[in-house]
XYZ file of N, CA and C in Angstrom:
873
model
N 139.314 97.041 97.109
C 139.143 98.487 97.128
C 137.761 98.983 96.813
N 136.883 98.095 96.141
C 135.793 98.491 95.740
C 134.920 98.748 97.039
N 135.081 98.067 98.008
C 134.408 98.159 99.295
C 134.660 99.325 99.959
N 136.081 99.784 100.152
C 136.713 101.088 100.556
C 136.121 102.051 99.925
N 136.082 102.229 98.489
C 135.709 103.284 97.923
C 134.004 103.377 98.016
N 133.448 102.388 98.174
C 132.088 102.329 98.468
C 131.676 103.266 99.730
N 132.362 103.035 100.896
C 132.276 104.016 102.004
C 132.362 105.512 101.500
N 133.446 105.640 100.794
C 133.351 107.354 100.241
C 132.339 107.616 99.559
N 131.882 106.697 98.483
C 130.705 107.057 97.767
C 129.341 107.370 98.631
N 129.135 106.428 99.467
C 128.105 106.723 100.376
C 128.157 107.971 101.292
N 129.400 108.229 101.655
C 129.465 109.600 102.411
C 129.265 110.748 101.552
N 129.711 110.591 100.370
C 129.532 111.655 99.439
C 128.191 111.934 99.066
N 127.352 110.963 98.917
C 125.802 111.187 98.745
C 125.206 111.619 99.845
N 125.643 111.209 101.020
C 125.058 111.753 102.386
C 125.168 113.182 102.301
N 126.525 113.550 102.018
C 126.921 115.119 102.491
C 126.598 115.974 101.429
N 126.781 115.614 100.102
C 126.682 116.588 98.998
C 125.275 116.504 98.328
N 124.609 115.448 98.498
C 123.314 115.143 97.810
C 122.067 115.081 98.925
N 122.585 114.915 100.175
C 121.609 115.067 101.168
C 120.674 113.867 101.122
N 121.196 112.679 100.654
C 120.246 111.394 100.548
C 120.113 111.014 101.934
N 118.777 110.317 102.062
C 118.290 109.818 103.190
C 118.911 108.661 103.647
N 118.955 108.242 104.978
C 119.529 106.988 105.473
C 118.981 105.726 104.769
N 117.619 105.760 104.660
C 116.972 104.575 103.812
C 117.516 104.416 102.577
N 117.663 105.549 101.776
C 118.142 105.483 100.368
C 119.638 104.992 100.424
N 120.359 105.511 101.347
C 121.792 105.124 101.132
C 121.929 103.704 101.626
N 121.170 103.185 102.607
C 121.273 101.573 102.800
C 120.819 100.918 101.698
N 119.973 101.419 100.966
C 119.308 100.568 99.725
C 120.687 100.612 98.556
N 121.244 101.784 98.535
C 122.462 101.875 97.436
C 123.319 100.909 98.068
N 123.866 100.883 99.290
C 124.900 100.167 99.762
C 124.448 98.573 99.571
N 123.194 98.299 99.863
C 122.955 96.837 99.766
C 122.936 96.300 98.354
N 122.601 96.980 97.373
C 122.514 96.668 96.049
C 124.059 96.515 95.524
N 124.801 97.535 95.854
C 126.080 97.436 95.360
C 126.823 96.195 95.901
N 126.730 96.110 97.249
C 127.520 94.976 97.863
C 126.977 93.661 97.207
N 125.683 93.621 96.855
C 125.342 92.278 96.201
C 126.085 91.884 94.990
N 126.206 93.273 94.229
C 127.071 92.851 92.807
C 128.555 92.605 93.204
N 129.100 93.095 94.408
C 130.590 93.045 94.781
C 130.831 91.489 95.147
N 129.653 90.954 95.958
C 129.859 89.613 96.394
C 129.704 88.663 95.109
N 128.927 89.097 94.089
C 129.007 88.312 92.842
C 130.262 88.276 92.165
N 130.935 89.446 92.134
C 132.090 89.615 91.346
C 133.272 88.986 92.031
N 133.222 88.978 93.450
C 134.063 88.213 94.212
C 134.218 86.768 93.964
N 133.241 86.127 93.569
C 133.298 84.791 93.051
C 134.099 84.569 91.782
N 134.249 85.540 91.190
C 134.785 85.525 89.711
C 136.416 85.734 89.926
N 136.694 86.100 90.972
C 138.133 86.578 91.210
C 138.800 87.410 90.171
N 138.044 88.418 89.895
C 138.609 89.553 89.118
C 139.140 90.748 89.712
N 140.114 91.166 88.905
C 140.927 92.461 89.359
C 139.849 93.691 88.927
N 140.005 94.663 89.549
C 139.092 95.999 89.379
C 139.136 95.961 87.797
N 140.348 96.077 87.200
C 140.436 96.433 85.823
C 139.890 95.464 84.849
N 139.525 94.417 85.389
C 138.976 93.085 84.624
C 137.594 93.085 84.689
N 137.008 94.030 85.370
C 135.308 93.980 85.543
C 134.766 94.661 84.205
N 134.002 93.710 83.479
C 133.380 94.320 82.115
C 131.794 94.307 82.163
N 131.582 94.956 81.144
C 129.868 94.956 81.071
C 129.360 93.641 81.193
N 129.991 92.598 80.593
C 129.423 91.143 80.538
C 129.065 90.782 82.006
N 130.188 91.279 82.984
C 129.976 90.604 84.316
C 128.883 91.184 85.044
N 128.435 92.419 84.653
C 127.356 93.126 85.310
C 126.153 92.540 84.831
N 126.280 92.275 83.517
C 124.870 91.672 82.832
C 124.671 90.042 83.269
N 125.696 89.438 83.545
C 125.721 88.132 84.043
C 125.077 88.235 85.587
N 125.458 89.271 86.305
C 124.696 89.558 87.634
C 123.311 89.621 87.738
N 122.910 90.563 86.554
C 121.460 90.821 86.360
C 120.837 89.574 85.972
N 121.441 88.781 85.076
C 120.785 87.521 84.660
C 120.416 86.690 85.808
N 121.469 86.516 86.791
C 121.222 85.889 88.003
C 120.123 86.074 88.725
N 119.782 87.390 88.864
C 118.683 87.930 89.663
C 117.538 87.541 88.921
N 117.493 87.493 87.615
C 116.320 87.219 86.790
C 116.045 85.786 87.147
N 117.061 84.966 87.106
C 116.708 83.576 87.451
C 116.362 83.326 88.943
N 116.445 84.293 89.707
C 115.954 84.090 91.050
C 114.548 84.741 91.188
N 114.033 85.213 90.095
C 112.724 85.583 89.903
C 112.592 87.056 90.796
N 113.531 87.786 90.850
C 113.741 89.066 91.117
C 112.938 89.954 90.158
N 112.009 90.815 90.741
C 111.150 91.538 89.881
C 111.764 92.366 88.923
N 111.546 92.743 87.761
C 112.021 93.827 86.864
C 112.241 95.209 87.526
N 111.289 95.582 88.276
C 111.386 96.853 89.093
C 112.732 96.882 89.984
N 112.913 95.757 90.667
C 113.889 95.650 91.774
C 115.283 95.429 91.008
N 115.201 94.867 90.030
C 116.511 94.516 89.162
C 116.800 96.128 88.642
N 115.942 97.008 88.144
C 116.157 98.250 87.589
C 116.567 99.259 88.812
N 116.035 99.005 89.917
C 116.518 99.767 91.096
C 118.056 99.343 91.573
N 118.326 98.131 91.418
C 119.842 97.730 91.860
C 120.588 98.276 90.764
N 120.295 98.323 89.362
C 121.087 98.622 88.273
C 121.245 100.158 88.337
N 120.261 100.971 88.836
C 120.588 102.337 88.956
C 121.697 102.451 90.253
N 121.373 101.922 91.320
C 122.390 101.919 92.334
C 123.770 101.715 91.845
N 123.973 100.541 90.896
C 125.336 100.179 90.460
C 125.677 101.139 89.438
N 124.970 101.773 88.708
C 125.530 102.719 87.538
C 125.753 104.062 88.389
N 125.200 104.448 89.441
C 125.585 105.565 90.166
C 127.146 105.306 90.834
N 127.071 104.195 91.370
C 128.484 103.831 91.931
C 129.744 104.042 90.937
N 129.354 103.214 89.732
C 130.522 103.301 88.876
C 130.741 104.614 88.121
N 129.776 105.170 88.020
C 129.848 106.725 87.520
C 130.838 107.686 88.559
N 130.551 107.218 89.838
C 131.474 108.062 90.850
C 132.886 107.371 90.604
N 133.107 106.167 90.579
C 134.324 105.693 90.370
C 135.157 106.318 89.334
N 134.445 106.494 88.138
C 134.846 106.885 86.819
C 135.398 108.368 87.033
N 134.460 109.136 87.850
C 134.620 110.597 88.034
C 136.006 110.818 88.828
N 136.047 109.951 89.777
C 137.405 110.091 90.761
C 138.431 109.494 90.088
N 138.498 108.950 88.931
C 139.597 108.164 88.234
C 139.991 107.039 88.892
N 139.269 106.321 89.683
C 139.557 105.155 90.389
C 139.553 104.001 89.457
N 138.571 104.074 88.162
C 138.619 103.365 87.313
C 138.874 103.891 85.838
N 139.172 103.295 84.833
C 139.408 104.120 83.511
C 138.108 103.897 82.766
N 137.546 102.819 82.887
C 136.243 102.657 81.910
C 135.051 102.136 82.895
N 133.923 102.631 82.681
C 132.648 102.430 83.294
C 132.048 101.233 82.741
N 132.123 100.051 83.345
C 131.545 98.884 82.689
C 129.973 98.795 82.729
N 129.285 99.725 83.536
C 127.990 99.811 83.368
C 127.253 100.902 82.585
N 128.017 101.688 81.978
C 127.865 102.815 81.231
C 126.710 102.609 80.077
N 126.842 101.360 79.457
C 125.927 101.180 78.226
C 124.639 100.297 78.472
N 124.726 99.664 79.880
C 123.633 98.754 80.155
C 122.217 99.544 80.355
N 121.215 99.120 79.741
C 120.105 99.951 80.013
C 119.110 99.094 80.793
N 118.308 99.871 81.324
C 117.213 99.311 82.217
C 116.193 98.292 81.524
N 115.725 97.595 82.245
C 114.619 96.658 81.718
C 113.321 97.286 81.327
N 112.968 97.382 80.291
C 111.560 97.950 79.841
C 110.501 97.082 80.213
N 109.597 97.542 80.737
C 108.441 96.949 81.276
C 107.231 97.933 81.439
N 105.994 97.174 81.244
C 104.859 98.047 81.214
C 104.272 97.864 82.669
N 103.972 99.079 83.330
C 103.437 99.152 84.724
C 102.003 99.306 84.620
N 101.434 98.209 85.545
C 99.849 98.385 85.515
C 99.645 99.406 86.746
N 99.071 100.551 86.279
C 98.926 101.626 87.363
C 97.666 101.092 88.087
N 97.571 101.474 89.207
C 96.666 101.323 90.395
C 95.556 102.304 90.151
N 94.297 102.022 90.470
C 93.164 103.075 90.343
C 93.598 104.161 91.473
N 93.122 105.333 90.989
C 93.408 106.514 91.849
C 91.818 106.987 91.828
N 91.626 108.108 92.846
C 90.549 108.845 93.264
C 90.156 109.829 92.347
N 88.843 109.723 91.768
C 88.292 110.939 90.856
C 87.797 111.866 91.635
N 87.488 113.104 90.956
C 86.796 114.419 91.683
C 85.558 113.750 92.269
N 84.741 112.849 91.388
C 83.367 112.738 91.893
C 83.464 111.709 93.389
N 84.547 110.723 93.197
C 84.834 109.866 94.344
C 84.919 110.735 95.567
N 85.862 111.732 95.572
C 86.329 112.601 96.922
C 84.993 113.291 97.307
N 84.270 113.878 96.332
C 82.999 114.848 96.669
C 81.942 113.675 97.353
N 81.929 112.635 96.733
C 80.957 111.592 97.261
C 81.482 111.356 98.800
N 82.664 111.005 99.043
C 83.134 110.812 100.135
C 83.090 111.872 101.269
N 83.291 113.203 100.939
C 83.261 114.171 101.669
C 81.640 114.423 102.216
N 80.784 114.197 101.378
C 79.232 114.467 101.596
C 78.902 113.307 102.518
N 79.385 112.207 102.299
C 79.036 111.099 103.040
C 79.397 111.222 104.420
N 80.705 111.796 104.841
C 81.402 112.011 106.112
C 81.171 113.517 106.504
N 80.014 114.011 106.476
C 79.796 115.548 106.686
C 79.448 115.526 108.155
N 79.078 114.504 108.905
C 78.414 114.707 110.341
C 79.835 114.973 111.187
N 79.433 115.583 112.375
C 80.446 116.003 113.182
C 80.481 115.224 114.707
N 79.965 113.819 114.396
C 80.138 112.841 115.476
C 81.637 112.106 115.533
N 81.939 111.714 116.464
C 83.317 111.168 116.800
C 83.740 110.082 115.676
N 82.845 109.220 115.549
C 83.409 108.097 114.271
C 83.477 108.736 112.966
N 82.373 109.548 112.621
C 82.583 110.125 111.390
C 83.576 110.936 111.272
N 84.004 111.749 112.032
C 85.224 112.672 112.353
C 86.491 111.953 111.970
N 86.417 110.784 112.699
C 87.732 109.982 112.812
C 87.822 109.378 111.269
N 86.834 108.910 110.848
C 86.849 108.283 109.346
C 87.235 109.505 108.375
N 86.687 110.595 108.489
C 86.777 111.755 107.597
C 88.332 112.305 107.659
N 88.874 112.272 108.936
C 90.380 112.654 109.128
C 91.290 111.616 108.418
N 90.916 110.339 108.585
C 91.689 109.272 107.893
C 91.808 109.612 106.409
N 90.740 109.991 105.771
C 90.686 110.212 104.411
C 91.427 111.245 104.131
N 91.216 112.618 104.820
C 92.005 113.805 104.472
C 93.605 113.775 104.678
N 93.834 112.952 105.830
C 95.328 112.900 106.117
C 96.201 112.047 105.138
N 95.407 110.930 104.755
C 95.987 110.034 103.662
C 96.106 110.674 102.405
N 95.163 111.461 102.274
C 94.865 112.031 100.928
C 95.821 113.422 100.823
N 96.155 114.060 101.683
C 96.808 115.287 101.563
C 98.358 115.133 102.094
N 98.819 114.066 102.563
C 100.115 113.765 102.966
C 100.970 112.696 102.225
N 99.977 111.819 101.907
C 100.789 110.647 100.815
C 101.452 109.546 101.769
N 101.056 109.470 103.136
C 101.754 108.622 103.886
C 101.244 107.246 103.857
N 101.872 106.347 104.353
C 101.366 104.962 104.317
C 100.355 104.662 105.349
N 99.550 103.509 105.052
C 98.700 103.214 106.062
C 99.261 102.757 107.550
N 100.356 102.024 107.447
C 100.841 101.788 108.762
C 101.380 102.933 109.503
N 101.907 104.003 108.668
C 102.518 105.073 109.318
C 101.117 105.989 109.872
N 100.267 105.843 109.258
C 98.907 106.636 109.695
C 98.683 105.988 110.935
N 98.429 104.757 111.112
C 98.057 104.093 112.271
C 98.927 104.259 113.589
N 100.327 104.508 113.245
C 101.117 104.758 114.411
C 101.273 106.350 114.904
N 100.501 107.114 114.335
C 100.563 108.366 114.670
C 100.016 108.792 116.132
N 100.645 109.685 116.814
C 100.141 110.254 118.052
C 100.066 111.837 117.780
N 99.424 112.619 118.836
C 99.163 113.724 118.692
C 100.571 114.708 118.852
N 101.443 114.011 120.003
C 102.782 114.743 119.999
C 103.465 114.681 118.724
N 103.233 114.028 117.723
C 103.935 114.157 116.384
C 103.635 115.327 115.706
N 102.614 115.975 115.899
C 102.018 117.179 115.015
C 102.622 118.425 115.534
N 102.912 119.308 114.560
C 103.200 120.761 114.717
C 101.857 121.422 114.130
N 101.007 121.759 114.898
C 99.565 122.342 114.413
C 99.690 123.510 113.783
N 100.444 124.484 114.270
C 100.613 125.780 113.689
C 101.414 125.777 112.242
N 102.331 124.865 111.897
C 103.067 124.827 110.679
C 102.270 123.645 109.754
N 101.157 123.025 110.398
C 100.523 122.031 109.553
C 101.458 120.780 108.984
N 102.330 120.436 109.803
C 103.113 119.231 109.675
C 103.390 118.345 110.634
N 103.863 117.192 110.476
C 104.036 116.206 111.394
C 105.060 115.135 111.070
N 105.561 114.505 112.175
C 106.803 113.620 111.901
C 106.194 112.237 111.578
N 106.855 111.631 110.628
C 106.329 110.152 110.545
C 107.452 109.349 111.044
N 107.129 108.164 111.611
C 108.057 107.283 112.390
C 107.704 106.028 111.816
N 108.713 105.255 111.857
C 108.587 103.647 111.330
C 109.641 103.347 110.378
N 108.990 103.158 109.179
C 109.919 102.481 108.128
C 110.831 103.583 107.731
N 110.480 104.927 107.560
C 111.218 106.030 107.101
C 110.797 107.218 107.794
N 111.663 107.632 108.692
C 111.413 109.033 109.483
C 111.581 110.228 108.656
N 110.486 110.972 108.718
C 110.499 112.243 107.938
C 109.411 113.249 108.266
N 109.555 114.402 107.727
C 108.473 115.385 108.142
C 107.661 115.609 106.908
N 106.260 115.481 107.056
C 105.279 115.649 105.991
C 104.399 116.743 106.291
N 103.426 117.106 105.389
C 102.715 118.262 105.515
C 101.181 117.851 105.244
N 100.329 118.566 105.658
C 98.854 118.375 105.527
C 98.095 119.636 105.154
N 96.842 119.470 104.409
C 96.216 120.626 103.898
C 95.492 121.410 105.038
N 94.827 122.606 104.684
C 94.151 123.396 105.382
C 92.807 122.720 105.809
N 92.222 121.966 104.875
C 91.010 121.213 105.067
C 91.198 120.181 105.999
N 92.218 119.375 105.989
C 92.663 118.401 106.701
C 92.912 118.934 108.330
N 93.483 120.126 108.380
C 93.760 120.846 109.778
C 92.344 121.028 110.306
N 91.467 121.586 109.623
C 90.110 121.706 110.384
C 89.544 120.578 110.811
N 89.625 119.545 109.872
C 89.037 118.148 110.312
C 89.571 117.604 111.582
N 91.038 117.904 111.588
C 91.701 117.391 112.787
C 91.479 118.109 114.063
N 91.213 119.378 113.926
C 90.618 120.132 115.144
C 89.439 119.550 115.501
N 88.454 119.355 114.661
C 87.123 118.986 115.112
C 87.104 117.541 115.706
N 88.069 116.872 115.101
C 88.081 115.313 115.590
C 88.839 115.338 117.045
N 89.758 116.169 117.260
C 90.393 115.969 118.497
C 89.416 116.589 119.534
N 88.562 117.455 119.238
C 87.574 118.105 120.274
C 86.540 116.980 120.544
N 86.037 116.291 119.284
C 85.058 115.216 119.659
C 85.619 113.948 120.541
N 86.946 113.790 120.179
C 87.626 112.720 120.938
C 87.774 113.108 122.368
N 88.063 114.248 122.762
C 88.129 114.695 124.186
C 86.878 114.558 124.827
N 85.634 114.941 124.011
C 84.402 115.012 124.646
C 83.839 113.394 124.914
N 84.345 112.794 124.067
C 83.955 111.192 123.998
C 84.586 110.344 125.111
N 86.008 110.595 125.366
C 86.733 109.947 126.324
C 87.074 110.576 127.700
N 86.655 111.915 127.587
C 86.890 112.484 128.952
C 88.352 112.445 129.571
N 88.260 111.897 130.930
C 89.665 111.849 131.709
C 90.524 110.812 131.044
N 90.004 109.925 130.280
C 90.648 108.646 129.714
C 91.186 109.035 128.493
N 91.172 110.122 128.158
C 91.596 110.678 126.712
C 93.223 110.405 126.594
N 93.624 109.791 125.460
C 94.960 109.270 125.339
C 95.393 110.220 123.980
N 96.276 111.051 124.429
C 97.180 111.799 123.318
C 98.247 110.903 122.391
N 98.517 109.771 123.160
C 99.662 109.014 122.461
C 99.065 108.179 121.340
N 97.893 108.086 121.114
C 97.225 107.230 119.944
C 96.232 108.418 119.225
N 96.424 108.587 118.167
C 95.622 109.592 117.348
C 94.305 108.842 116.678
N 94.360 107.684 116.263
C 93.282 107.101 115.650
C 92.843 105.878 116.604
N 91.756 105.950 117.164
C 91.275 104.963 118.307
C 89.895 104.317 117.820
N 89.526 103.292 118.295
C 88.232 102.639 118.224
C 87.469 103.028 119.476
N 86.310 102.498 119.534
C 85.326 102.789 120.735
C 85.787 102.486 121.965
N 86.910 101.511 121.997
C 87.446 101.433 123.299
C 88.880 102.123 123.561
N 89.019 103.092 122.824
C 90.305 103.937 122.856
C 91.437 103.231 122.648
N 91.367 101.998 121.694
C 92.564 101.282 121.448
C 92.860 101.523 119.860
N 94.199 101.584 119.715
C 94.842 101.839 118.339
C 94.143 101.103 117.281
N 93.583 101.634 116.258
C 93.091 100.962 115.035
C 94.158 100.109 114.227
N 93.681 98.848 114.204
C 94.578 97.989 113.430
C 94.434 98.063 111.989
N 95.644 97.471 111.333
C 95.462 97.533 109.889
C 94.151 96.940 109.129
N 93.688 95.919 109.831
C 92.402 95.320 109.388
C 91.232 96.184 109.515
N 91.289 96.960 110.697
C 90.252 97.934 111.010
C 90.085 99.029 110.031
N 91.347 99.549 109.732
C 91.420 100.564 108.758
C 91.066 100.225 107.427
N 91.294 98.924 106.830
C 90.833 98.370 105.585
C 89.332 98.398 105.515
N 88.814 97.880 106.751
C 87.322 97.846 106.826
C 86.675 99.202 106.725
N 87.237 100.015 107.337
C 86.867 101.630 107.412
C 86.738 102.022 105.901
N 87.964 101.923 105.183
C 88.080 102.457 103.749
C 87.106 101.644 102.760
N 87.054 100.299 103.049
C 85.986 99.559 102.214
C 84.636 100.104 102.461
N 84.238 100.399 103.693
C 82.914 100.591 103.977
C 82.568 102.034 103.260
N 83.485 102.836 103.490
C 83.496 104.313 102.941
C 83.126 104.223 101.450
N 83.943 103.451 100.854
C 83.899 103.127 99.314
C 82.594 102.658 98.762
N 82.171 101.589 99.591
C 80.858 100.877 99.260
C 79.895 101.839 99.538
N 79.867 102.526 100.532
C 78.615 103.337 100.841
C 78.565 104.717 99.909
N 79.654 105.168 99.276
C 79.812 106.029 98.431
C 79.508 105.720 96.984
N 79.342 104.316 96.770
C 79.042 103.739 95.605
C 80.085 103.969 94.487
N 81.292 103.861 95.011
C 82.546 103.954 94.027
C 82.705 102.475 93.659
N 82.665 102.350 92.214
C 82.990 101.043 91.598
C 84.405 101.015 91.284
N 85.409 100.827 92.038
C 86.710 100.783 91.793
C 87.151 99.886 92.952
N 88.374 99.161 92.662
C 89.099 98.573 93.611
C 90.120 99.518 94.221
N 89.712 100.065 95.398
C 90.339 101.097 96.046
C 90.614 100.581 97.622
N 91.737 100.980 98.032
C 92.322 100.674 99.436
C 92.800 101.862 100.097
N 93.365 101.868 101.343
C 94.069 102.790 101.940
C 95.092 103.400 101.092
N 95.836 102.336 100.635
C 97.058 102.908 99.690
C 96.634 103.491 98.606
N 95.572 103.467 97.870
C 95.074 104.234 96.771
C 95.186 105.625 96.958
N 94.947 106.298 98.308
C 95.165 107.721 98.691
C 96.692 107.891 98.413
N 97.751 107.057 98.806
C 99.083 107.471 98.464
C 99.270 107.536 97.010
N 98.888 106.670 96.269
C 99.036 106.622 94.873
C 98.504 107.910 94.269
N 97.134 108.376 94.701
C 96.718 109.645 94.041
C 97.546 110.873 94.389
N 97.994 111.044 95.816
C 98.937 111.877 96.215
C 100.144 111.957 95.274
N 101.048 110.886 95.149
C 102.089 110.726 94.257
C 101.878 110.960 92.890
N 100.739 110.608 92.180
C 100.491 110.963 90.887
C 100.344 112.445 90.601
N 99.513 112.916 91.500
C 99.392 114.333 91.435
C 100.489 115.242 91.520
N 101.256 114.983 92.597
C 102.398 115.667 92.743
C 103.528 115.720 91.534
N 103.621 114.425 90.810
C 104.292 114.310 89.856
C 103.921 115.029 88.660
N 102.582 115.161 88.430
C 102.000 115.933 87.117
C 101.986 117.329 87.517
N 102.099 117.867 88.822
C 102.076 119.125 88.978
C 103.509 119.660 88.850
N 104.508 118.925 88.692
C 105.800 119.408 88.504
C 106.714 119.224 89.579
N 106.349 118.496 90.685
C 107.210 118.296 91.799
C 108.642 117.481 91.328
N 109.730 117.913 91.900
C 110.974 117.187 91.618
C 110.838 115.927 92.092
N 111.158 114.705 91.216
C 111.257 113.339 91.695
C 111.827 112.944 92.934
N 113.095 113.620 92.985
C 113.925 113.364 94.281
C 113.181 113.764 95.552
N 112.616 115.189 95.451
C 111.994 115.584 96.595
C 110.653 114.697 96.920
N 109.946 114.320 95.927
C 108.831 113.570 96.325
C 109.298 112.365 96.749
N 110.382 111.710 96.334
C 110.859 110.562 96.953
C 111.159 110.723 98.418
N 111.664 111.766 98.792
C 111.918 112.096 100.301
C 110.709 112.319 101.149
N 109.906 112.899 100.372
C 108.555 113.226 100.921
C 107.556 112.098 101.369
N 107.806 111.062 100.253
C 106.919 109.986 100.567
C 107.742 108.812 101.300
N 108.984 108.889 101.456
C 109.746 107.919 102.108
C 110.143 106.648 101.287
N 110.243 106.997 99.968
C 110.768 105.712 99.177
C 112.279 105.546 99.337
N 112.764 104.268 99.476
C 114.081 103.998 99.534
C 114.944 104.140 98.247
N 114.037 104.034 97.212
C 114.624 104.028 95.797
C 113.709 104.929 94.943
N 114.382 105.673 93.881
C 113.792 106.553 93.184
C 112.962 105.841 92.117
N 113.352 104.545 91.826
C 112.443 103.765 91.178
C 111.065 103.665 91.530
N 110.828 103.480 92.983
C 109.503 103.410 93.371
C 108.755 104.623 93.077
N 109.409 105.760 93.138
C 108.738 107.061 92.883
C 108.395 107.260 91.454
N 109.297 106.593 90.610
C 108.987 106.924 89.008
C 107.718 106.239 88.467
N 107.033 105.320 89.445
C 105.801 104.706 88.947
C 104.810 105.685 88.650
N 104.926 106.863 89.346
C 103.852 107.791 89.244
C 103.868 108.673 87.724
N 105.005 108.380 87.217
C 105.403 108.886 85.786
C 104.472 108.136 84.849
N 103.925 106.860 85.256
C 103.287 105.856 84.428
C 101.785 106.333 84.159
N 101.259 107.184 85.118
C 99.767 107.699 84.972
C 99.872 108.791 83.768
N 98.942 108.556 82.888
C 98.812 109.678 81.909
C 98.250 110.913 82.418
N 98.447 111.999 81.595
C 97.843 113.234 82.108
C 96.384 113.301 82.117
N 95.685 112.402 81.223
C 94.382 112.327 81.298
C 93.808 111.711 82.636
N 94.508 110.739 83.018
C 94.313 109.962 84.207
C 94.240 111.036 85.250
N 95.422 111.790 85.548
C 95.424 112.730 86.607
C 94.593 113.781 86.472
N 94.374 114.111 85.328
C 93.346 115.342 85.122
C 91.934 114.896 85.533
N 91.733 113.623 85.653
C 90.413 113.055 85.820
C 90.105 112.960 87.293
N 91.070 113.029 88.138
C 90.941 112.868 89.512
C 91.253 114.456 90.118
N 90.707 114.618 91.358
C 90.610 115.893 91.935
C 91.322 115.731 93.351
N 92.289 116.532 93.375
C 93.042 116.661 94.617
C 93.086 117.976 95.151
N 92.402 118.147 96.389
C 92.260 119.312 97.216
C 93.339 119.546 98.221
N 94.587 119.610 97.639
C 95.426 119.843 98.666
C 95.679 121.307 98.794
N 94.949 121.958 99.650
C 95.059 123.512 99.901
C 96.020 123.947 100.949
N 97.269 123.794 100.325
C 98.272 124.289 101.297
C 98.275 125.814 101.343
């Protein structure tokens, strides 16, 4: 019956809480992993105790599953058993008193006010390559998308009037970009048309000199070059823009579940990492998301 009720739980989360398909798939996967473990114990539903769930978590630890992943699975399990208890399918919730693993997160570096000002001054020319690199920075910076999602963009995914675009790939969703980014995007597209003329391709937003789609390796080289030329002494990567966006949004008061959807996280635990940045760290970086 636990598998039958799981279908009901997933449907309720979809309809009443408007959870994304990616989130629901993660819930289902985590819960089924527990149910497979319980099947081996030949337990009746009423025989499932706190000890059995803890044994399952210990098994995950022995398999070298990260503490963050284990916490995510436990969160999924607790949500399901809370649903079962509310529906009176079970009399006692065996997961109720189990606490998440406590662990210290090593937060990744984020961009400071000086970093961004240096980059914008460095990328102030209006030639094609410079505009492309500046757009990469502004788009990653103001939307919080993944590097792979950036590279897969085409012009047809953009709603220029609403300053929003559709992200495809790992998690489809609509995200937004700033006014500053919109201005750079307009200038870049014009430079791109002038550069390639009749061979202009709308289906690829970010291209190299041969009008081929930029690779992940090329993107990393571009960001590495920008950081080096701007004389920024930190270990920064394309993903650092996403962390800057997430940390800023959390400390500006954005609801975690909304941010989870906006950033395409399959689990709320991935979004909670941005709570680990101190107010001082976030205050010391400058994010011009001029919506």
